[in-house]
Short mmCIF file of C-alpha atoms in Angstrom, two decimals:
data_model
loop_
_atom_site.label_atom_id
_atom_site.label_comp_id
_atom_site.label_asym_id
_atom_site.label_seq_id
_atom_site.Cartn_x
_atom_site.Cartn_y
_atom_site.Cartn_z
CA UNK A 1 0.00 0.00 0.00
CA UNK A 2 1.35 3.44 -0.86
CA UNK A 3 2.01 6.00 1.85
CA UNK A 4 -0.72 8.22 0.33
CA UNK A 5 -3.32 5.45 0.78
CA UNK A 6 -2.38 4.75 4.42
CA UNK A 7 -3.67 6.57 7.46
CA UNK A 8 -1.20 9.05 8.93
CA UNK A 9 -0.59 6.67 11.84
CA UNK A 10 -0.02 3.77 9.43
CA UNK A 11 2.50 5.83 7.49
CA UNK A 12 4.26 6.79 10.73
CA UNK A 13 4.47 3.11 11.79
CA UNK A 14 5.79 2.15 8.36
CA UNK A 15 8.64 4.64 8.76
CA UNK A 16 9.36 3.29 12.26
CA UNK A 17 9.59 -0.25 10.88
CA UNK A 18 12.28 1.11 8.52
CA UNK A 19 14.17 2.56 11.50
CA UNK A 20 13.16 6.16 10.75
CA UNK A 21 11.43 8.77 12.91
CA UNK A 22 9.02 10.53 10.57
CA UNK A 23 6.94 13.61 11.25
CA UNK A 24 4.68 15.81 9.21
CA UNK A 25 5.42 19.37 8.16
CA UNK A 26 2.80 21.98 7.36
CA UNK A 27 3.98 24.27 4.53
CA UNK A 28 1.04 26.61 5.24
CA UNK A 29 2.01 27.03 8.91
CA UNK A 30 5.74 26.66 8.29
CA UNK A 31 6.03 24.29 11.25
CA UNK A 32 6.36 20.62 12.09
CA UNK A 33 3.32 18.61 13.13
CA UNK A 34 3.54 15.69 15.52
CA UNK A 35 1.68 13.29 16.35
CA UNK A 36 0.58 12.36 12.78
CA UNK A 37 -2.82 13.65 11.77
CA UNK A 38 -5.04 14.36 8.78
CA UNK A 39 -5.18 18.16 9.08
CA UNK A 40 -2.78 20.77 10.36
CA UNK A 41 -3.71 21.81 13.91
CA UNK A 42 -2.49 25.36 13.23
CA UNK A 43 -4.24 26.16 9.95
CA UNK A 44 -6.78 23.40 9.28
CA UNK A 45 -5.04 22.67 5.98
CA UNK A 46 -4.91 19.10 4.72
CA UNK A 47 -1.59 19.87 3.02
CA UNK A 48 0.97 18.04 5.16
CA UNK A 49 4.33 16.69 3.99
CA UNK A 50 6.22 13.76 5.47
CA UNK A 51 9.80 14.39 6.59
CA UNK A 52 12.34 12.19 8.35
CA UNK A 53 14.01 13.44 11.51
CA UNK A 54 17.78 13.24 11.90
CA UNK A 55 16.95 11.64 15.24
CA UNK A 56 18.68 14.04 17.59
CA UNK A 57 17.00 15.86 20.44
CA UNK A 58 17.14 17.23 23.95
CA UNK A 59 15.31 15.98 27.03
CA UNK A 60 12.77 18.66 27.96
CA UNK A 61 11.44 16.88 31.04
CA UNK A 62 11.96 13.53 32.71
CA UNK A 63 10.15 11.61 35.41
CA UNK A 64 11.16 8.32 36.97
CA UNK A 65 8.38 5.81 37.60
CA UNK A 66 8.87 3.28 40.38
CA UNK A 67 6.38 0.46 39.75
CA UNK A 68 5.39 -1.85 42.59
CA UNK A 69 6.98 -4.71 40.67
CA UNK A 70 9.82 -4.41 38.20
CA UNK A 71 12.59 -1.95 37.56
CA UNK A 72 12.14 1.83 37.55
CA UNK A 73 11.72 3.45 34.15
CA UNK A 74 11.61 7.02 32.91
CA UNK A 75 8.99 8.93 30.98
CA UNK A 76 10.54 11.81 29.08
CA UNK A 77 9.48 14.61 26.78
CA UNK A 78 12.05 15.02 24.03
CA UNK A 79 12.39 18.12 21.87
CA UNK A 80 13.64 16.92 18.49
CA UNK A 81 15.98 19.26 16.64
CA UNK A 82 13.41 19.69 13.84
CA UNK A 83 11.05 21.50 16.24
CA UNK A 84 8.57 18.92 17.49
CA UNK A 85 8.22 17.30 20.91
CA UNK A 86 7.27 13.73 21.74
CA UNK A 87 6.76 11.62 24.81
CA UNK A 88 9.09 8.66 25.00
CA UNK A 89 11.73 7.21 27.28
CA UNK A 90 15.51 7.22 27.39
CA UNK A 91 17.15 3.81 27.49
CA UNK A 92 20.71 2.68 28.03
CA UNK A 93 21.19 4.18 31.48
CA UNK A 94 19.45 3.98 34.88
CA UNK A 95 16.08 5.74 34.83
CA UNK A 96 17.16 8.08 37.63
CA UNK A 97 20.11 9.32 35.54
CA UNK A 98 18.00 10.83 32.76
CA UNK A 99 18.14 14.61 33.16
CA UNK A 100 16.75 17.75 31.59
CA UNK A 101 19.03 19.10 28.86
CA UNK A 102 20.55 15.69 28.02
CA UNK A 103 21.23 15.20 24.31
CA UNK A 104 19.65 12.03 22.97
CA UNK A 105 19.50 10.01 19.77
CA UNK A 106 16.47 8.18 18.34
CA UNK A 107 16.19 4.38 18.34
CA UNK A 108 13.31 2.03 17.57
CA UNK A 109 11.92 -0.28 20.24
CA UNK A 110 10.57 -3.47 18.67
CA UNK A 111 8.34 -5.34 21.14
CA UNK A 112 9.17 -9.03 21.58
CA UNK A 113 5.63 -9.91 20.44
CA UNK A 114 6.60 -9.22 16.82
CA UNK A 115 3.73 -8.18 14.54
CA UNK A 116 1.17 -8.31 17.37
CA UNK A 117 2.44 -5.03 18.82
CA UNK A 118 3.53 -1.78 17.19
CA UNK A 119 7.15 -0.65 17.45
CA UNK A 120 7.70 2.77 19.01
CA UNK A 121 10.39 5.44 19.29
CA UNK A 122 12.78 5.55 22.25
CA UNK A 123 15.99 7.47 22.78
CA UNK A 124 19.51 6.70 23.99
CA UNK A 125 22.13 9.16 25.21
CA UNK A 126 23.63 10.86 22.14
CA UNK A 127 27.14 10.13 23.34
CA UNK A 128 26.49 6.47 24.22
CA UNK A 129 29.23 3.91 23.45
CA UNK A 130 26.96 2.27 20.86
CA UNK A 131 26.91 5.35 18.61
CA UNK A 132 30.63 6.01 18.61
CA UNK A 133 30.23 9.18 20.69
CA UNK A 134 28.51 11.15 17.89
CA UNK A 135 26.25 13.93 19.07
#
């Protein structure tokens, strides 16, 4: 199925399956749009373009959740360099070590259930050993 025939969410998931963080851009508003949608929330225009993020961002806020069972995890808002913000989590370090202002890099989390569950974006520290220290 072509990207034009898919729902915006379906297109977004298709990009994630390819290891890419996609977002929409509104030429009429001159701004990025995220979470994917059918119309621009700023202008009401249906003219939205798909773009692929470079995958770099900064932690805007971070909270550590301490579940009754299991390990703590963080919930973070990440400002991507392209100008949109998304809720995610930062992996690759203890949840309590995620801090505001930390530079992060996009990664895809693929649930162990395979095709039964959707993959979703997560982040890792931008200077993690797995990325060769690139920021």
